[in-house]
Coordinates of N, CA, C and O in Angstrom, one line a residue:
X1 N 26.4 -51.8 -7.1 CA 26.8 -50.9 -8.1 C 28.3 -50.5 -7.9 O 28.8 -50.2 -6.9
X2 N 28.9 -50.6 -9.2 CA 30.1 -49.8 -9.3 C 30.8 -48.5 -9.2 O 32.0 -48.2 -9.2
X3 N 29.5 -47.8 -9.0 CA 30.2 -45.9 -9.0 C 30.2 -45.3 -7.5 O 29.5 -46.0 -6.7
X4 N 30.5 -44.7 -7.2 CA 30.3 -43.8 -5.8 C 29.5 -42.8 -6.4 O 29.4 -42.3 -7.5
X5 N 28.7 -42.4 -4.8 CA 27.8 -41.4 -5.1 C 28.8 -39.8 -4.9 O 29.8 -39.5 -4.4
X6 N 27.8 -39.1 -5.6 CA 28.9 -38.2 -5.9 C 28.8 -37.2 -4.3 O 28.0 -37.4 -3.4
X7 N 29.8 -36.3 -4.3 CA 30.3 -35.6 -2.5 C 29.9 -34.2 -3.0 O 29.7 -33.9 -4.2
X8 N 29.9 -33.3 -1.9 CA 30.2 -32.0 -2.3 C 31.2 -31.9 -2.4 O 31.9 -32.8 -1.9
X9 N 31.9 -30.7 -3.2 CA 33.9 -30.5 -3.6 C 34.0 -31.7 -3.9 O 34.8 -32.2 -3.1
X10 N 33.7 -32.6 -4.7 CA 34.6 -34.0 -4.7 C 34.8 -33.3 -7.1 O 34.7 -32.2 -7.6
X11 N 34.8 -34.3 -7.7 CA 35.0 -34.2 -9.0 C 34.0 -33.2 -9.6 O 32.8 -33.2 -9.2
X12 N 34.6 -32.5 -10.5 CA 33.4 -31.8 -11.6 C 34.0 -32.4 -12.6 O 34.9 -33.3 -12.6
X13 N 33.0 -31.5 -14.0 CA 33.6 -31.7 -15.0 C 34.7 -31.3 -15.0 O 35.2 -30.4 -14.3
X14 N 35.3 -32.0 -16.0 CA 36.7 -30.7 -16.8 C 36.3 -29.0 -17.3 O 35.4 -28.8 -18.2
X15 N 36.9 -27.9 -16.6 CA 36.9 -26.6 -17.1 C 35.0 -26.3 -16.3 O 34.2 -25.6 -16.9
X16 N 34.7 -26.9 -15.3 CA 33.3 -26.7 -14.6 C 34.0 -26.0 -13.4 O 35.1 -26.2 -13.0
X17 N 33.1 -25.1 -12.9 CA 33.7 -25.1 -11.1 C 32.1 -25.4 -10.8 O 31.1 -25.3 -11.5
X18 N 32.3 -25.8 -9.2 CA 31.1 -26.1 -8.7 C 30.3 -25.2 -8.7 O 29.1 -25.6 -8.6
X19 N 30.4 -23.6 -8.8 CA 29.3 -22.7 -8.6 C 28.6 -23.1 -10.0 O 27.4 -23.1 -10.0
X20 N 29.3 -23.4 -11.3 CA 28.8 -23.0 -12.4 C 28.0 -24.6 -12.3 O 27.4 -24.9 -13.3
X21 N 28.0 -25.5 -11.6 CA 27.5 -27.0 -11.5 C 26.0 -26.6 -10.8 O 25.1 -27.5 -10.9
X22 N 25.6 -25.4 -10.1 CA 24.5 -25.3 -9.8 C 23.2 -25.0 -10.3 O 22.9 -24.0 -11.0
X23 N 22.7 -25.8 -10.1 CA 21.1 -25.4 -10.6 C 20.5 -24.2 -10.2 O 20.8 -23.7 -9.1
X24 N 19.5 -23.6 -11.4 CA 19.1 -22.3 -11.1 C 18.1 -22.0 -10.4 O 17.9 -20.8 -10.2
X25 N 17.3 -22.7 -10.0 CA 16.4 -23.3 -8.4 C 17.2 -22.8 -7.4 O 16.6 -22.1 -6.7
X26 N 18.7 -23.1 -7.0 CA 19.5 -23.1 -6.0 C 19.7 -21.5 -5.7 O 20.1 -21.1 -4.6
X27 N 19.5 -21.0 -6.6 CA 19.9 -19.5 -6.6 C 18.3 -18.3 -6.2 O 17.2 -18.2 -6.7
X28 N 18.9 -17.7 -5.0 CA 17.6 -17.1 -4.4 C 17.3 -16.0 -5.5 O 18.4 -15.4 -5.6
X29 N 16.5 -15.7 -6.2 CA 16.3 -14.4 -7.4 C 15.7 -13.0 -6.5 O 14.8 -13.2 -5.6
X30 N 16.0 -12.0 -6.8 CA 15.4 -10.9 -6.1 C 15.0 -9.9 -7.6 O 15.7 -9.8 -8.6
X31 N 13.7 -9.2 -7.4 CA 13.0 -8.9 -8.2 C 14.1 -7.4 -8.8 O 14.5 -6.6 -8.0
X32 N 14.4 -7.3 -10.0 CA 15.2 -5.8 -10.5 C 14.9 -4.6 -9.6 O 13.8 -4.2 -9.3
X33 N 16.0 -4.2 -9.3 CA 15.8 -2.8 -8.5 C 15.8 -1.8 -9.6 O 17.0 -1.6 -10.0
X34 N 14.9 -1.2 -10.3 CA 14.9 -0.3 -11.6 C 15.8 0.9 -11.4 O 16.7 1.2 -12.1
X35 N 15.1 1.7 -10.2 CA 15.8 2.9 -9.7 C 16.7 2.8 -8.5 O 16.5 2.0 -7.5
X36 N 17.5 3.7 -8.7 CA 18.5 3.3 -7.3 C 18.1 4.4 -6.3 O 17.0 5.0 -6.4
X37 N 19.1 4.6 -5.3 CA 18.3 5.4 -4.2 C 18.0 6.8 -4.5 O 17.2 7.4 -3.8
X38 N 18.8 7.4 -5.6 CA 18.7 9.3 -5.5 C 17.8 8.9 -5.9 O 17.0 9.5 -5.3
X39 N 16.9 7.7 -7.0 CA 15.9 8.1 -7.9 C 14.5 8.1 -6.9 O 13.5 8.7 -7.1
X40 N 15.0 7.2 -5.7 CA 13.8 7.3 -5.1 C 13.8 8.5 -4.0 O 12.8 9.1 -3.6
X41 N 14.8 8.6 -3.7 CA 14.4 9.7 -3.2 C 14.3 11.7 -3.7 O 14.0 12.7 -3.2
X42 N 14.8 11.3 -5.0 CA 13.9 12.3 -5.5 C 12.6 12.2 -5.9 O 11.8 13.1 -5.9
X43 N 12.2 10.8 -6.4 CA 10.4 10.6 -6.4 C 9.7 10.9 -5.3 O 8.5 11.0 -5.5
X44 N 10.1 11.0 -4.0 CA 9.0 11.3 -2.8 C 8.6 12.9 -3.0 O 7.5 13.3 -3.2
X45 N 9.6 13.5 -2.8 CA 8.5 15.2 -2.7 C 7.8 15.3 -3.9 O 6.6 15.8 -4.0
X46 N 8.9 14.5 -5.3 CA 8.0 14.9 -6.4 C 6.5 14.3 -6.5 O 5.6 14.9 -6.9
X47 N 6.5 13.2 -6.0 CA 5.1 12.3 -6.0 C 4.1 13.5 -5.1 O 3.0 13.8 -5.5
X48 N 4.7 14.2 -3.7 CA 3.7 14.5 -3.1 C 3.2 15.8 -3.7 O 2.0 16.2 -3.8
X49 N 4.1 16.2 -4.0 CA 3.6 17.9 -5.1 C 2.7 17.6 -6.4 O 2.1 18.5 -7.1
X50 N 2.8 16.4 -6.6 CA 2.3 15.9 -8.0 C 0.5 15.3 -7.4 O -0.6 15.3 -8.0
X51 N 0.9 15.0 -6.6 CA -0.3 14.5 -6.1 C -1.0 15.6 -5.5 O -2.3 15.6 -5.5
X52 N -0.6 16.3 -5.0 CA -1.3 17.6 -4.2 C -1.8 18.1 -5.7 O -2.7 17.7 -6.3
X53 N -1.1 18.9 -6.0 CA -1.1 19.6 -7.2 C -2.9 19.0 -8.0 O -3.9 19.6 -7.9
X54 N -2.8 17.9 -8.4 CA -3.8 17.4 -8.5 C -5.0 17.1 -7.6 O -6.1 17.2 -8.0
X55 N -4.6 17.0 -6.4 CA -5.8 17.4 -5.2 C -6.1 18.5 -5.1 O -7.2 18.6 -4.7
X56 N -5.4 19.7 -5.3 CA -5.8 21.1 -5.2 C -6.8 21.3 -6.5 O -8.0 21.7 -6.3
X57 N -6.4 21.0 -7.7 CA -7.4 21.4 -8.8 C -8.8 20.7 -8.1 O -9.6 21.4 -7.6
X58 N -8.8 19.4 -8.1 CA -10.3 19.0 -7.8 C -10.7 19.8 -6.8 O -11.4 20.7 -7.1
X59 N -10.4 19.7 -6.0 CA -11.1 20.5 -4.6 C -11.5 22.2 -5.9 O -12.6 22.8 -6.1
X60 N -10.5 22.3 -6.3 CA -11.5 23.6 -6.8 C -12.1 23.5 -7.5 O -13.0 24.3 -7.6
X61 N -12.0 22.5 -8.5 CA -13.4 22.1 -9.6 C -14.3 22.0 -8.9 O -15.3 22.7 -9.0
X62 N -14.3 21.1 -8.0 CA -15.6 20.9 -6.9 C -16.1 21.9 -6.6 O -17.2 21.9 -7.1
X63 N -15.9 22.8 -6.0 CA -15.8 23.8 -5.1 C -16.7 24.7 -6.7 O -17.8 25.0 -6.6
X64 N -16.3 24.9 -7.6 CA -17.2 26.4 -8.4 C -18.2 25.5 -8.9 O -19.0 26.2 -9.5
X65 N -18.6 24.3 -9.0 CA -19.5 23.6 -9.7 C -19.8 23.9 -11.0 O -20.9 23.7 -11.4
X66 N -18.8 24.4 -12.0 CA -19.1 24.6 -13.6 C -19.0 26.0 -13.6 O -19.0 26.5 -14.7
X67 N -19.0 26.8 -12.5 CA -19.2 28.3 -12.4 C -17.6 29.1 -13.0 O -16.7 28.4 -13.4
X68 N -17.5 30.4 -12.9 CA -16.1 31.1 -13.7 C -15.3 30.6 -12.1 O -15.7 30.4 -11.0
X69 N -13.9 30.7 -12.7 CA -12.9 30.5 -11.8 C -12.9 32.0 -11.1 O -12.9 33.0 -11.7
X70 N -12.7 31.8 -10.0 CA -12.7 33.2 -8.9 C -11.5 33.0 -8.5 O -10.8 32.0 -8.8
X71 N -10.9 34.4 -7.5 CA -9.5 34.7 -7.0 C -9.7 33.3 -5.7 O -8.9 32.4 -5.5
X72 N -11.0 33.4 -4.9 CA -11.2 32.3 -3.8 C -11.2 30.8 -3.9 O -11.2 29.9 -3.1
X73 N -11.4 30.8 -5.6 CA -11.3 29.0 -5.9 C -10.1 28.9 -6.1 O -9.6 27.9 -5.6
X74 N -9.3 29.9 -6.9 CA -7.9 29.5 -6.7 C -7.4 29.7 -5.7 O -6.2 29.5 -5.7
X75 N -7.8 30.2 -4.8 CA -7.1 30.2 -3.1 C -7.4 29.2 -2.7 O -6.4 28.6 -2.3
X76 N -8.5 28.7 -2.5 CA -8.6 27.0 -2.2 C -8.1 26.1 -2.2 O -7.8 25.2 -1.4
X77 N -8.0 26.3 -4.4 CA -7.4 25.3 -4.1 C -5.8 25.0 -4.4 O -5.5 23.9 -4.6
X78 N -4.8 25.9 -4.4 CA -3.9 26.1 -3.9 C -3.7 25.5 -2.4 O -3.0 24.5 -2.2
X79 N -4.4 26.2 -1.6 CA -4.2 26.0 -0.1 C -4.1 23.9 0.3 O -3.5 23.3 1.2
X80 N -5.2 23.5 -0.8 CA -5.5 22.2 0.1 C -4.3 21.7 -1.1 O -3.5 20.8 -0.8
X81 N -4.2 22.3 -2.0 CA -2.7 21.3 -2.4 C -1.2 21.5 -1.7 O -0.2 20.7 -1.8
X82 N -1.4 22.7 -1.1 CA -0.2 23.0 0.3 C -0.5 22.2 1.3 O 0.2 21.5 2.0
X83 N -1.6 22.3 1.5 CA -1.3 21.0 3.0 C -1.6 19.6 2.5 O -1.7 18.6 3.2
X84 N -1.8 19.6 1.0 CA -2.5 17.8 0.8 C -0.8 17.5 0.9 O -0.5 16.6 1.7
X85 N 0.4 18.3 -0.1 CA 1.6 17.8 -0.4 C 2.5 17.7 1.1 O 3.2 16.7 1.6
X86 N 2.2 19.2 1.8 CA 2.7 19.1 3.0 C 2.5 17.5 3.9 O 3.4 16.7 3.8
X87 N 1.5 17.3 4.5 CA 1.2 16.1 4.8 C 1.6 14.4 4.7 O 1.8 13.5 5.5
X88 N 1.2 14.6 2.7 CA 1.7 13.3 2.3 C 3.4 13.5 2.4 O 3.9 12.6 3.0
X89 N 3.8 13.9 2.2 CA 5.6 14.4 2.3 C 5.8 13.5 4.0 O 6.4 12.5 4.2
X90 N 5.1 14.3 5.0 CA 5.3 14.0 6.2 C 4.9 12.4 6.4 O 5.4 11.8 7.3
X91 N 4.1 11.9 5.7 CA 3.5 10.3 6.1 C 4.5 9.7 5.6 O 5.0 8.7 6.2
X92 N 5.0 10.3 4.5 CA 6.0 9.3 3.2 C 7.5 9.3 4.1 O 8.1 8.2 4.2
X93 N 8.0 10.2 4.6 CA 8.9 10.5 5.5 C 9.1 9.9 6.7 O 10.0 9.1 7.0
X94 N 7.8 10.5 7.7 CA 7.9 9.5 9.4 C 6.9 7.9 9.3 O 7.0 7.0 10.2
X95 N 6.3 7.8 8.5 CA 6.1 6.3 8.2 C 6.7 5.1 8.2 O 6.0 4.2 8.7
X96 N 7.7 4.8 7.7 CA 7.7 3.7 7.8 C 9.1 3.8 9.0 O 10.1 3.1 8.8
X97 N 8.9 4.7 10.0 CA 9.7 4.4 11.0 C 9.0 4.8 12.5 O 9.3 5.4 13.6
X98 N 7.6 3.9 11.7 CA 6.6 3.8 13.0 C 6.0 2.1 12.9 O 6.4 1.4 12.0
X99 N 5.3 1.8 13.9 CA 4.6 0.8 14.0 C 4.2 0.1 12.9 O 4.5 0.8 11.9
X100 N 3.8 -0.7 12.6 CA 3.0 -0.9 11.1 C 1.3 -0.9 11.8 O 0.7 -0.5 10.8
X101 N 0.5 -1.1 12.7 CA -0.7 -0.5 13.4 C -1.1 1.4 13.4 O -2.1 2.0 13.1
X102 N 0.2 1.6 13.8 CA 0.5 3.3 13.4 C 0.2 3.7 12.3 O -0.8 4.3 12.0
X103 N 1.4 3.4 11.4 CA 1.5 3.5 10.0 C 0.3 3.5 9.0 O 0.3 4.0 7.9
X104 N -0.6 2.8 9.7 CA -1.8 2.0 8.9 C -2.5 3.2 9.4 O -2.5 4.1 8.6
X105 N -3.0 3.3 10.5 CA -3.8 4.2 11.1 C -3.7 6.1 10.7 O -4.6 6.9 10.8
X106 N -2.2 6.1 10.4 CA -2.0 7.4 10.0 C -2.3 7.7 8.2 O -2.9 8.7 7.8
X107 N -1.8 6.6 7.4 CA -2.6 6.6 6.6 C -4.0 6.8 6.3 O -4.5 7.7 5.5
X108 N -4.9 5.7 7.1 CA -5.9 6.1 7.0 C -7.0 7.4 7.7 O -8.2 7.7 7.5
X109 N -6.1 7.9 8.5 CA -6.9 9.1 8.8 C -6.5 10.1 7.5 O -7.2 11.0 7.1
X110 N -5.5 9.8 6.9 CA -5.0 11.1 5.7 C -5.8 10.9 4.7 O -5.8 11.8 3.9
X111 N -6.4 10.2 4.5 CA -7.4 9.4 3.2 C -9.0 9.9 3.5 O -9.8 10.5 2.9
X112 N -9.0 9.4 4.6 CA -10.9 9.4 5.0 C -10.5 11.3 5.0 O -11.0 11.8 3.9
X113 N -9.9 12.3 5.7 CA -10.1 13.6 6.0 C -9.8 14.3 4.9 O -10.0 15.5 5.0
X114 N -9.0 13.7 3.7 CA -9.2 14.3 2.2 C -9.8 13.5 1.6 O -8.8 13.0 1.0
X115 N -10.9 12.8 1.1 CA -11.5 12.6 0.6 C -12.8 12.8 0.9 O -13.7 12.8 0.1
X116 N -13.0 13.1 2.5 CA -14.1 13.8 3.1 C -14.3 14.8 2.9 O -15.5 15.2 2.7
X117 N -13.0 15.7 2.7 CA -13.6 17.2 2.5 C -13.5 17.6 0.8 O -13.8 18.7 0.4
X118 N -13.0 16.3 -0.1 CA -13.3 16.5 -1.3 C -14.6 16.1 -1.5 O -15.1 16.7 -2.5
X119 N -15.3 15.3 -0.9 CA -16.3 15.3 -0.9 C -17.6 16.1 -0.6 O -18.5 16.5 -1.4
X120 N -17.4 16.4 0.5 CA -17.8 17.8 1.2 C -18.1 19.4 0.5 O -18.9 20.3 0.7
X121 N -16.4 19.2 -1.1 CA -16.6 20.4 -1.4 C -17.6 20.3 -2.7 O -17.8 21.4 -3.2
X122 N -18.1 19.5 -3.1 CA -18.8 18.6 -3.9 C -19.8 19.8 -4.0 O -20.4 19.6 -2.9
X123 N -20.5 21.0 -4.6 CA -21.8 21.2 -4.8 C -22.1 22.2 -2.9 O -23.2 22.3 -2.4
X124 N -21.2 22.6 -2.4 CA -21.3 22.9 -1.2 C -22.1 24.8 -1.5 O -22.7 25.5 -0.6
X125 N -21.9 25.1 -2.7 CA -22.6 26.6 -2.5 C -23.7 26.6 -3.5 O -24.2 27.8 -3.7
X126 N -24.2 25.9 -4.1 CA -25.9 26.1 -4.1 C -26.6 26.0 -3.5 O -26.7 25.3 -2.5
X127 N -27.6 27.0 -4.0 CA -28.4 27.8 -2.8 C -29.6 27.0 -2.9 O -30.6 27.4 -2.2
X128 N -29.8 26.1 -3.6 CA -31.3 25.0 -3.9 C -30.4 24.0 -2.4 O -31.1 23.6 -1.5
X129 N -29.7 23.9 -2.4 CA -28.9 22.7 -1.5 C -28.8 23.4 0.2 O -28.2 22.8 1.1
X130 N -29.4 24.5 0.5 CA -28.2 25.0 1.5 C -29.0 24.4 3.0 O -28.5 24.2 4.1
X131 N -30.6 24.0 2.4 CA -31.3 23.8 3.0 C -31.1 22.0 4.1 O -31.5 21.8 5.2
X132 N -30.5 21.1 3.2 CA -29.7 20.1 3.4 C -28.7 19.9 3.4 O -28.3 18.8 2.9
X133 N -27.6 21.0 3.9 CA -26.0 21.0 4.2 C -26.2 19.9 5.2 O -25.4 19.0 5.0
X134 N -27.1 19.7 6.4 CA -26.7 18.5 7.8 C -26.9 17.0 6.8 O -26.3 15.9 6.9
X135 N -27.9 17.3 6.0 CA -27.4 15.5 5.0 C -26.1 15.8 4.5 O -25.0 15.3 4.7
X136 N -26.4 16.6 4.0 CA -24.6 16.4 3.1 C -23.4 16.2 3.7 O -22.5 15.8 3.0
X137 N -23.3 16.6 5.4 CA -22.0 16.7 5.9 C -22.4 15.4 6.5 O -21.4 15.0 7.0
X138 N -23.4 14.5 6.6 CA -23.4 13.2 7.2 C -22.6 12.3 6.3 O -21.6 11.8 6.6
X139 N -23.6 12.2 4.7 CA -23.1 11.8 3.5 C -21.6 11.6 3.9 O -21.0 10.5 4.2
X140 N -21.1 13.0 3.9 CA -19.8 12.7 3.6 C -19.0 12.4 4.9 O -17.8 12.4 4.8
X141 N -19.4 12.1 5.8 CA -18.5 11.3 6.8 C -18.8 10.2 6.8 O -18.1 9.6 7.6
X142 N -19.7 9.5 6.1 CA -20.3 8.4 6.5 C -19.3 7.8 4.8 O -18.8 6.7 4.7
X143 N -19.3 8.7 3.8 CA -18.3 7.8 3.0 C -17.2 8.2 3.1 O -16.4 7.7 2.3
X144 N -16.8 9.2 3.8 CA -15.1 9.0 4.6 C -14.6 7.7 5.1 O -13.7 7.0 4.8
X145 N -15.9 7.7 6.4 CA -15.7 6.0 6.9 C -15.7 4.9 6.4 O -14.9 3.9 6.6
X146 N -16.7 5.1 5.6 CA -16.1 3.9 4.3 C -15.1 3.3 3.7 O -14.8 2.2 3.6
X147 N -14.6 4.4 3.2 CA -13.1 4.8 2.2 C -12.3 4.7 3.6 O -11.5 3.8 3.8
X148 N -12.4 5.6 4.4 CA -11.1 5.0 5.6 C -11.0 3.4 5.7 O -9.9 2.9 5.9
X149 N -12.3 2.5 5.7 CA -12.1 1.6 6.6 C -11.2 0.5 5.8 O -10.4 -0.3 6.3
X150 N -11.6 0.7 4.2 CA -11.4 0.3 3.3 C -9.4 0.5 3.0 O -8.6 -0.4 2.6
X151 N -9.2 1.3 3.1 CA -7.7 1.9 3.2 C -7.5 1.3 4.6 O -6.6 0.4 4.6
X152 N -8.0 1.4 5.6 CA -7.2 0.6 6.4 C -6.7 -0.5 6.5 O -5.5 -0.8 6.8
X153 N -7.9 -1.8 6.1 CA -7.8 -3.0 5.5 C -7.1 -3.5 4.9 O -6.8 -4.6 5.0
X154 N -6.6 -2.3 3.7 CA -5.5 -2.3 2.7 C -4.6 -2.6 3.6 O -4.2 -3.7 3.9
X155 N -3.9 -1.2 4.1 CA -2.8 -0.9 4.5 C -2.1 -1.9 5.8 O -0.9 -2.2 6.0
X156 N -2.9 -2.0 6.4 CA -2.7 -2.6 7.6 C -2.4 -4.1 6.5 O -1.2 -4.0 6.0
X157 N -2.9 -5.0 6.1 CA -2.7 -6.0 5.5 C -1.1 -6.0 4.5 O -0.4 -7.0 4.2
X158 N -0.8 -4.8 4.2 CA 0.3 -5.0 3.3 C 1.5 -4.4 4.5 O 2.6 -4.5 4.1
X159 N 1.3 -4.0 5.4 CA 2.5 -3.6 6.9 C 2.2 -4.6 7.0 O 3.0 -5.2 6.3
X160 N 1.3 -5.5 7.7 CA 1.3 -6.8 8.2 C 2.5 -7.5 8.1 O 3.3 -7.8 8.9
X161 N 2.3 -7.9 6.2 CA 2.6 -9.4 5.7 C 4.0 -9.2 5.0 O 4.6 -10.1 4.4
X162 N 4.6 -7.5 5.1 CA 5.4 -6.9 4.3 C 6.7 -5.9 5.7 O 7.5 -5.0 5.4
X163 N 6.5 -6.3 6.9 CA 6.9 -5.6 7.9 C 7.0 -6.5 9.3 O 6.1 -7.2 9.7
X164 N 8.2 -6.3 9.9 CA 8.2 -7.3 11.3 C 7.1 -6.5 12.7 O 6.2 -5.7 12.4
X165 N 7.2 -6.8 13.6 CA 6.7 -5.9 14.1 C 7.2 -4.2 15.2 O 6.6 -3.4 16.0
X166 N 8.5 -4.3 14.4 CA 8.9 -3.3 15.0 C 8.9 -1.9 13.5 O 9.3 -0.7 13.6
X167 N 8.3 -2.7 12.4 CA 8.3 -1.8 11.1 C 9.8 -1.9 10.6 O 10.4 -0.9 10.1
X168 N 10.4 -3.0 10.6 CA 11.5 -3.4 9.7 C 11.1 -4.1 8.6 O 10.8 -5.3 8.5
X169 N 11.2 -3.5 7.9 CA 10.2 -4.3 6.0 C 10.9 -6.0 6.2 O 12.0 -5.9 6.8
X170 N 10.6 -7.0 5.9 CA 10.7 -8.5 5.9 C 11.4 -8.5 4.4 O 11.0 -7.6 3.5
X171 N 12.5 -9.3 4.0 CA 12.4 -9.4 2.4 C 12.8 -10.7 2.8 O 12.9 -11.6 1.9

């Protein structure tokens, strides 16, 4: 054959440069970063207040079972949306500058021990019920454990395959 094979840096077209000669295969793509950093870091407290806020009402819906709202249901549930937000704040914060085995494990204790005691507050003051409060508090550790083990599985799998092992995210 007559032609040479073509070099790197050797001929482009006329008015081409070699970057613009590459295929779009060649180019690593990274997914849109939507929000930049203030956005995310003003989304953490707000997510956890937002999330509490909504964990505090159930716990008190739970808690009157259809009955009038009292000064002590809204003490309740006030209270568990102060420590539901307090907490998640704290996981979302010292998280991901722990282990990813850690990380996993502190999640899922935060999950099984509020969802246990939302569970828990489920129907907890009728007086037809008071007789089997020791089933009910089984019940509900036994589907804490559940739901923990289930969140663990999660979590641990996404630190895994998403984290080195010193909890430096992989991209």
């Amino acid at each position: 054959m007559s032609q040479a094979a073509p070099t790197p840096g050797g001929m482009t077209r006329p008015g081409r440069t070699p970057a613009a000669e590459r295929r779009s295969s060649d180019v690593v793509r990274r997914p849109p970063d939507v929000f930049d950093a203030r956005a995310h870091a003003i989304g953490r407290p707000v997510l956890s207040v937002a999330l509490g806020l909504v964990y505090g009402y159930w716990v008190a819906a739970n808690d009157r079972v259809g009955g009038p709202i009292t000064g002590g249901n809204l003490l309740l549930g006030f209270l568990s949306a102060l420590v539901f937000a307090v907490l998640c704040a704290t996981l979302l914060a010292l998280g991901p500058r722990m282990r990813r085995e850690v990380h996993a494990l502190l999640w899922t204790a935060f999950v099984g021990c509020a969802f246990g005691f939302l569970y828990n507050q489920h129907g907890s003051f009728i007086p037809t019920q008071s007789a089997s409060q020791s089933g009910d508090v089984s019940r509900a550790v036994l589907m804490s454990l559940l739901g923990s083990a289930a969140t663990f599985a999660t979590f641990f799998y996404r630190y895994y395959t998403r984290e080195d092992a010193f909890g430096r995210r992989v991209r």
